[in-house]
Amino acid sequence: MRNRVASHKVKFDGTRKAPWHGDLVDVHPDGWLVVFYEQPPQRTSSGGLPAYGLRYHGTEGPVSILVYFDARGEVLEYHCDAALPATISGRDIEFIDLDLDLMVSPGFECYERDHGDFEKNRAAMGYPAEAIEAAQAGIRRARALVAKRATPFDGHPAAVLGRVLAAQGPV
């Protein structure tokens, strides 16, 4: 049975990106709402087209993590957005993106990006001290999850994807 939801990435000033439509497929005890997207409408950082995606919306911490997969179910990339904790209202999940990203390869090599966007938007949108700290805490949290191989860096995404694809029936 489908459990349709829309994920909304919102900037601090209220500017919204187009919603991503998917299915809520898991609620993890570590505070993650996991949404499945077939053919996510975005490329990986290297320009690849993912076949599937799972977004781990953090409801308790300042990070949202998108996991991209190829058609075989292999992880292509983890994209960690520093963000205010996600909220859910009806079938809409929303998170406030704070610009800073931690990109993580399938082998767990990490690099940060978008510091220039963060500085520009911090000034233009008037980020308060709490938002600045949340952005930095989001990157620290993502790095800690990678280092500990905690969810979603622990095989959980592949297991969830396997269940979702199996539930869709034979290929």
PDB file of C-alpha atoms in Angstrom:
ATOM      1  CA  MET A   1       0.000   0.000   0.000  1.00  0.00           C
ATOM      2  CA  ARG A   2       1.341   3.419  -0.958  1.00  0.00           C
ATOM      3  CA  ASN A   3       1.851   6.056   1.688  1.00  0.00           C
ATOM      4  CA  ARG A   4       2.198   9.172  -0.452  1.00  0.00           C
ATOM      5  CA  VAL A   5       3.903  12.254   0.961  1.00  0.00           C
ATOM      6  CA  ALA A   6       5.475  15.404  -0.433  1.00  0.00           C
ATOM      7  CA  SER A   7       8.895  16.577   0.755  1.00  0.00           C
ATOM      8  CA  HIS A   8       9.432  20.325   0.786  1.00  0.00           C
ATOM      9  CA  LYS A   9      12.886  21.915   0.920  1.00  0.00           C
ATOM     10  CA  VAL A  10      12.454  25.499   2.091  1.00  0.00           C
ATOM     11  CA  LYS A  11      15.064  28.230   2.408  1.00  0.00           C
ATOM     12  CA  PHE A  12      15.310  30.312   5.572  1.00  0.00           C
ATOM     13  CA  ASP A  13      13.486  33.233   3.910  1.00  0.00           C
ATOM     14  CA  GLY A  14      10.523  30.980   3.007  1.00  0.00           C
ATOM     15  CA  THR A  15      11.509  30.399  -0.629  1.00  0.00           C
ATOM     16  CA  ARG A  16      10.369  26.922  -1.641  1.00  0.00           C
ATOM     17  CA  LYS A  17      11.781  24.474  -4.126  1.00  0.00           C
ATOM     18  CA  ALA A  18       9.361  22.253  -6.046  1.00  0.00           C
ATOM     19  CA  PRO A  19       8.170  19.400  -3.818  1.00  0.00           C
ATOM     20  CA  TRP A  20       9.429  15.861  -4.294  1.00  0.00           C
ATOM     21  CA  HIS A  21       6.633  13.292  -4.251  1.00  0.00           C
ATOM     22  CA  GLY A  22       7.344   9.921  -2.713  1.00  0.00           C
ATOM     23  CA  ASP A  23       6.238   7.356  -0.182  1.00  0.00           C
ATOM     24  CA  LEU A  24       6.879   7.375   3.549  1.00  0.00           C
ATOM     25  CA  VAL A  25       8.424   3.920   3.971  1.00  0.00           C
ATOM     26  CA  ASP A  26       9.929   3.938   7.468  1.00  0.00           C
ATOM     27  CA  VAL A  27       9.933   5.820  10.731  1.00  0.00           C
ATOM     28  CA  HIS A  28      13.255   5.029  12.374  1.00  0.00           C
ATOM     29  CA  PRO A  29      13.613   5.175  16.171  1.00  0.00           C
ATOM     30  CA  ASP A  30      16.606   7.534  15.820  1.00  0.00           C
ATOM     31  CA  GLY A  31      14.253  10.300  14.658  1.00  0.00           C
ATOM     32  CA  TRP A  32      14.271   9.701  10.898  1.00  0.00           C
ATOM     33  CA  LEU A  33      11.272   9.836   8.571  1.00  0.00           C
ATOM     34  CA  VAL A  34      12.375   7.834   5.523  1.00  0.00           C
ATOM     35  CA  VAL A  35      10.840   8.751   2.154  1.00  0.00           C
ATOM     36  CA  PHE A  36      11.346   6.716  -1.051  1.00  0.00           C
ATOM     37  CA  TYR A  37      11.574   8.429  -4.442  1.00  0.00           C
ATOM     38  CA  GLU A  38      11.617   6.548  -7.696  1.00  0.00           C
ATOM     39  CA  GLN A  39      13.828   8.450 -10.143  1.00  0.00           C
ATOM     40  CA  PRO A  40      14.590  11.482  -7.958  1.00  0.00           C
ATOM     41  CA  PRO A  41      14.334  14.743  -9.935  1.00  0.00           C
ATOM     42  CA  GLN A  42      17.952  15.696  -9.250  1.00  0.00           C
ATOM     43  CA  ARG A  43      21.382  14.506 -10.333  1.00  0.00           C
ATOM     44  CA  THR A  44      24.177  13.381  -8.047  1.00  0.00           C
ATOM     45  CA  SER A  45      27.047  15.802  -7.437  1.00  0.00           C
ATOM     46  CA  SER A  46      29.004  14.051 -10.211  1.00  0.00           C
ATOM     47  CA  GLY A  47      26.109  14.488 -12.656  1.00  0.00           C
ATOM     48  CA  GLY A  48      24.783  10.915 -12.522  1.00  0.00           C
ATOM     49  CA  LEU A  49      21.107  10.088 -12.745  1.00  0.00           C
ATOM     50  CA  PRO A  50      19.975   8.066  -9.741  1.00  0.00           C
ATOM     51  CA  ALA A  51      17.309   5.400 -10.220  1.00  0.00           C
ATOM     52  CA  TYR A  52      16.104   5.627  -6.615  1.00  0.00           C
ATOM     53  CA  GLY A  53      16.476   7.831  -3.599  1.00  0.00           C
ATOM     54  CA  LEU A  54      15.724   7.689   0.092  1.00  0.00           C
ATOM     55  CA  ARG A  55      15.587  10.876   2.119  1.00  0.00           C
ATOM     56  CA  TYR A  56      16.184  10.581   5.827  1.00  0.00           C
ATOM     57  CA  HIS A  57      14.335  13.587   7.221  1.00  0.00           C
ATOM     58  CA  GLY A  58      15.793  14.342  10.644  1.00  0.00           C
ATOM     59  CA  THR A  59      12.995  15.192  13.059  1.00  0.00           C
ATOM     60  CA  GLU A  60      15.283  15.553  16.069  1.00  0.00           C
ATOM     61  CA  GLY A  61      18.600  16.756  14.653  1.00  0.00           C
ATOM     62  CA  PRO A  62      19.739  19.501  12.278  1.00  0.00           C
ATOM     63  CA  VAL A  63      20.391  17.351   9.200  1.00  0.00           C
ATOM     64  CA  SER A  64      18.476  15.774   6.326  1.00  0.00           C
ATOM     65  CA  ILE A  65      20.247  13.036   4.362  1.00  0.00           C
ATOM     66  CA  LEU A  66      19.467  11.981   0.806  1.00  0.00           C
ATOM     67  CA  VAL A  67      20.809   8.598  -0.315  1.00  0.00           C
ATOM     68  CA  TYR A  68      21.031   8.037  -4.078  1.00  0.00           C
ATOM     69  CA  PHE A  69      21.045   4.548  -5.635  1.00  0.00           C
ATOM     70  CA  ASP A  70      21.694   3.160  -9.095  1.00  0.00           C
ATOM     71  CA  ALA A  71      19.311   0.705 -10.814  1.00  0.00           C
ATOM     72  CA  ARG A  72      21.040  -2.265  -9.099  1.00  0.00           C
ATOM     73  CA  GLY A  73      20.411  -0.774  -5.652  1.00  0.00           C
ATOM     74  CA  GLU A  74      24.029   0.275  -5.066  1.00  0.00           C
ATOM     75  CA  VAL A  75      24.617   3.535  -3.176  1.00  0.00           C
ATOM     76  CA  LEU A  76      25.883   6.274  -5.476  1.00  0.00           C
ATOM     77  CA  GLU A  77      26.156   9.072  -2.922  1.00  0.00           C
ATOM     78  CA  TYR A  78      24.939  10.456   0.397  1.00  0.00           C
ATOM     79  CA  HIS A  79      23.956  14.130   0.333  1.00  0.00           C
ATOM     80  CA  CYS A  80      23.699  15.601   3.844  1.00  0.00           C
ATOM     81  CA  ASP A  81      21.863  18.928   4.084  1.00  0.00           C
ATOM     82  CA  ALA A  82      22.391  20.991   7.221  1.00  0.00           C
ATOM     83  CA  ALA A  83      18.808  21.886   8.076  1.00  0.00           C
ATOM     84  CA  LEU A  84      16.428  22.681  10.858  1.00  0.00           C
ATOM     85  CA  PRO A  85      14.570  19.560  12.050  1.00  0.00           C
ATOM     86  CA  ALA A  86      11.843  18.393   9.696  1.00  0.00           C
ATOM     87  CA  THR A  87       8.191  18.845  10.539  1.00  0.00           C
ATOM     88  CA  ILE A  88       5.234  16.883   9.235  1.00  0.00           C
ATOM     89  CA  SER A  89       1.741  18.200   8.645  1.00  0.00           C
ATOM     90  CA  GLY A  90      -0.711  15.793   7.070  1.00  0.00           C
ATOM     91  CA  ARG A  91       1.090  14.397   4.038  1.00  0.00           C
ATOM     92  CA  ASP A  92       3.665  17.195   3.825  1.00  0.00           C
ATOM     93  CA  ILE A  93       7.170  16.947   5.273  1.00  0.00           C
ATOM     94  CA  GLU A  94       9.079  20.221   5.392  1.00  0.00           C
ATOM     95  CA  PHE A  95      12.623  21.136   6.322  1.00  0.00           C
ATOM     96  CA  ILE A  96      14.479  24.453   6.344  1.00  0.00           C
ATOM     97  CA  ASP A  97      17.711  24.073   4.356  1.00  0.00           C
ATOM     98  CA  LEU A  98      20.687  25.936   5.850  1.00  0.00           C
ATOM     99  CA  ASP A  99      22.893  25.700   2.734  1.00  0.00           C
ATOM    100  CA  LEU A 100      25.873  23.733   4.064  1.00  0.00           C
ATOM    101  CA  ASP A 101      26.234  20.226   2.620  1.00  0.00           C
ATOM    102  CA  LEU A 102      28.382  17.239   3.455  1.00  0.00           C
ATOM    103  CA  MET A 103      28.809  14.946   0.471  1.00  0.00           C
ATOM    104  CA  VAL A 104      29.703  11.338   1.265  1.00  0.00           C
ATOM    105  CA  SER A 105      30.860   8.699  -1.216  1.00  0.00           C
ATOM    106  CA  PRO A 106      29.849   5.013  -1.000  1.00  0.00           C
ATOM    107  CA  GLY A 107      33.313   4.438   0.546  1.00  0.00           C
ATOM    108  CA  PHE A 108      32.548   7.107   3.210  1.00  0.00           C
ATOM    109  CA  GLU A 109      34.965   9.785   1.958  1.00  0.00           C
ATOM    110  CA  CYS A 110      33.518  13.196   2.852  1.00  0.00           C
ATOM    111  CA  TYR A 111      33.777  16.750   1.636  1.00  0.00           C
ATOM    112  CA  GLU A 112      31.894  19.907   2.544  1.00  0.00           C
ATOM    113  CA  ARG A 113      30.438  22.295   0.031  1.00  0.00           C
ATOM    114  CA  ASP A 114      28.349  25.439  -0.363  1.00  0.00           C
ATOM    115  CA  HIS A 115      30.142  27.560   2.244  1.00  0.00           C
ATOM    116  CA  GLY A 116      29.867  30.515  -0.152  1.00  0.00           C
ATOM    117  CA  ASP A 117      26.096  30.052  -0.435  1.00  0.00           C
ATOM    118  CA  PHE A 118      25.869  29.826   3.346  1.00  0.00           C
ATOM    119  CA  GLU A 119      27.757  33.103   3.837  1.00  0.00           C
ATOM    120  CA  LYS A 120      25.743  34.876   1.135  1.00  0.00           C
ATOM    121  CA  ASN A 121      22.383  33.638   2.446  1.00  0.00           C
ATOM    122  CA  ARG A 122      23.363  34.184   6.081  1.00  0.00           C
ATOM    123  CA  ALA A 123      23.818  37.862   5.309  1.00  0.00           C
ATOM    124  CA  ALA A 124      20.931  38.256   2.846  1.00  0.00           C
ATOM    125  CA  MET A 125      18.372  36.316   4.897  1.00  0.00           C
ATOM    126  CA  GLY A 126      19.584  37.461   8.293  1.00  0.00           C
ATOM    127  CA  TYR A 127      20.254  34.084   9.851  1.00  0.00           C
ATOM    128  CA  PRO A 128      20.038  34.417  13.621  1.00  0.00           C
ATOM    129  CA  ALA A 129      22.706  32.852  15.834  1.00  0.00           C
ATOM    130  CA  GLU A 130      20.491  29.771  16.339  1.00  0.00           C
ATOM    131  CA  ALA A 131      20.361  29.082  12.573  1.00  0.00           C
ATOM    132  CA  ILE A 132      24.121  29.552  12.189  1.00  0.00           C
ATOM    133  CA  GLU A 133      24.754  27.103  15.039  1.00  0.00           C
ATOM    134  CA  ALA A 134      22.201  24.647  13.591  1.00  0.00           C
ATOM    135  CA  ALA A 135      23.995  24.690  10.220  1.00  0.00           C
ATOM    136  CA  GLN A 136      27.348  23.970  11.846  1.00  0.00           C
ATOM    137  CA  ALA A 137      25.769  21.344  14.135  1.00  0.00           C
ATOM    138  CA  GLY A 138      24.175  19.669  11.102  1.00  0.00           C
ATOM    139  CA  ILE A 139      27.552  19.159   9.451  1.00  0.00           C
ATOM    140  CA  ARG A 140      29.068  17.944  12.732  1.00  0.00           C
ATOM    141  CA  ARG A 141      26.139  15.537  13.190  1.00  0.00           C
ATOM    142  CA  ALA A 142      26.513  14.165   9.664  1.00  0.00           C
ATOM    143  CA  ARG A 143      30.258  13.650  10.163  1.00  0.00           C
ATOM    144  CA  ALA A 144      29.604  11.872  13.479  1.00  0.00           C
ATOM    145  CA  LEU A 145      27.032   9.567  11.879  1.00  0.00           C
ATOM    146  CA  VAL A 146      29.520   8.680   9.134  1.00  0.00           C
ATOM    147  CA  ALA A 147      32.316   8.064  11.652  1.00  0.00           C
ATOM    148  CA  LYS A 148      30.104   5.788  13.780  1.00  0.00           C
ATOM    149  CA  ARG A 149      28.531   4.141  10.716  1.00  0.00           C
ATOM    150  CA  ALA A 150      25.202   4.980  12.306  1.00  0.00           C
ATOM    151  CA  THR A 151      21.935   5.164  10.379  1.00  0.00           C
ATOM    152  CA  PRO A 152      21.840   5.934   7.480  1.00  0.00           C
ATOM    153  CA  PHE A 153      25.494   4.931   7.004  1.00  0.00           C
ATOM    154  CA  ASP A 154      24.971   1.433   8.401  1.00  0.00           C
ATOM    155  CA  GLY A 155      23.289  -0.515   5.600  1.00  0.00           C
ATOM    156  CA  HIS A 156      19.796   0.610   6.642  1.00  0.00           C
ATOM    157  CA  PRO A 157      19.124   2.391   3.313  1.00  0.00           C
ATOM    158  CA  ALA A 158      19.907  -0.729   1.242  1.00  0.00           C
ATOM    159  CA  ALA A 159      17.646  -2.838   3.472  1.00  0.00           C
ATOM    160  CA  VAL A 160      14.784  -0.334   3.180  1.00  0.00           C
ATOM    161  CA  LEU A 161      15.229  -0.057  -0.590  1.00  0.00           C
ATOM    162  CA  GLY A 162      15.195  -3.851  -0.880  1.00  0.00           C
ATOM    163  CA  ARG A 163      11.895  -4.052   1.030  1.00  0.00           C
ATOM    164  CA  VAL A 164      10.347  -1.267  -1.048  1.00  0.00           C
ATOM    165  CA  LEU A 165      11.350  -2.839  -4.350  1.00  0.00           C
ATOM    166  CA  ALA A 166      10.234  -6.322  -3.205  1.00  0.00           C
ATOM    167  CA  ALA A 167       6.833  -4.925  -2.241  1.00  0.00           C
ATOM    168  CA  GLN A 168       6.419  -3.573  -5.783  1.00  0.00           C
ATOM    169  CA  GLY A 169       6.373  -7.134  -7.081  1.00  0.00           C
ATOM    170  CA  PRO A 170       8.464  -9.029  -9.621  1.00  0.00           C
ATOM    171  CA  VAL A 171      10.778  -7.071 -11.905  1.00  0.00           C
TER     172      VAL A 171
END
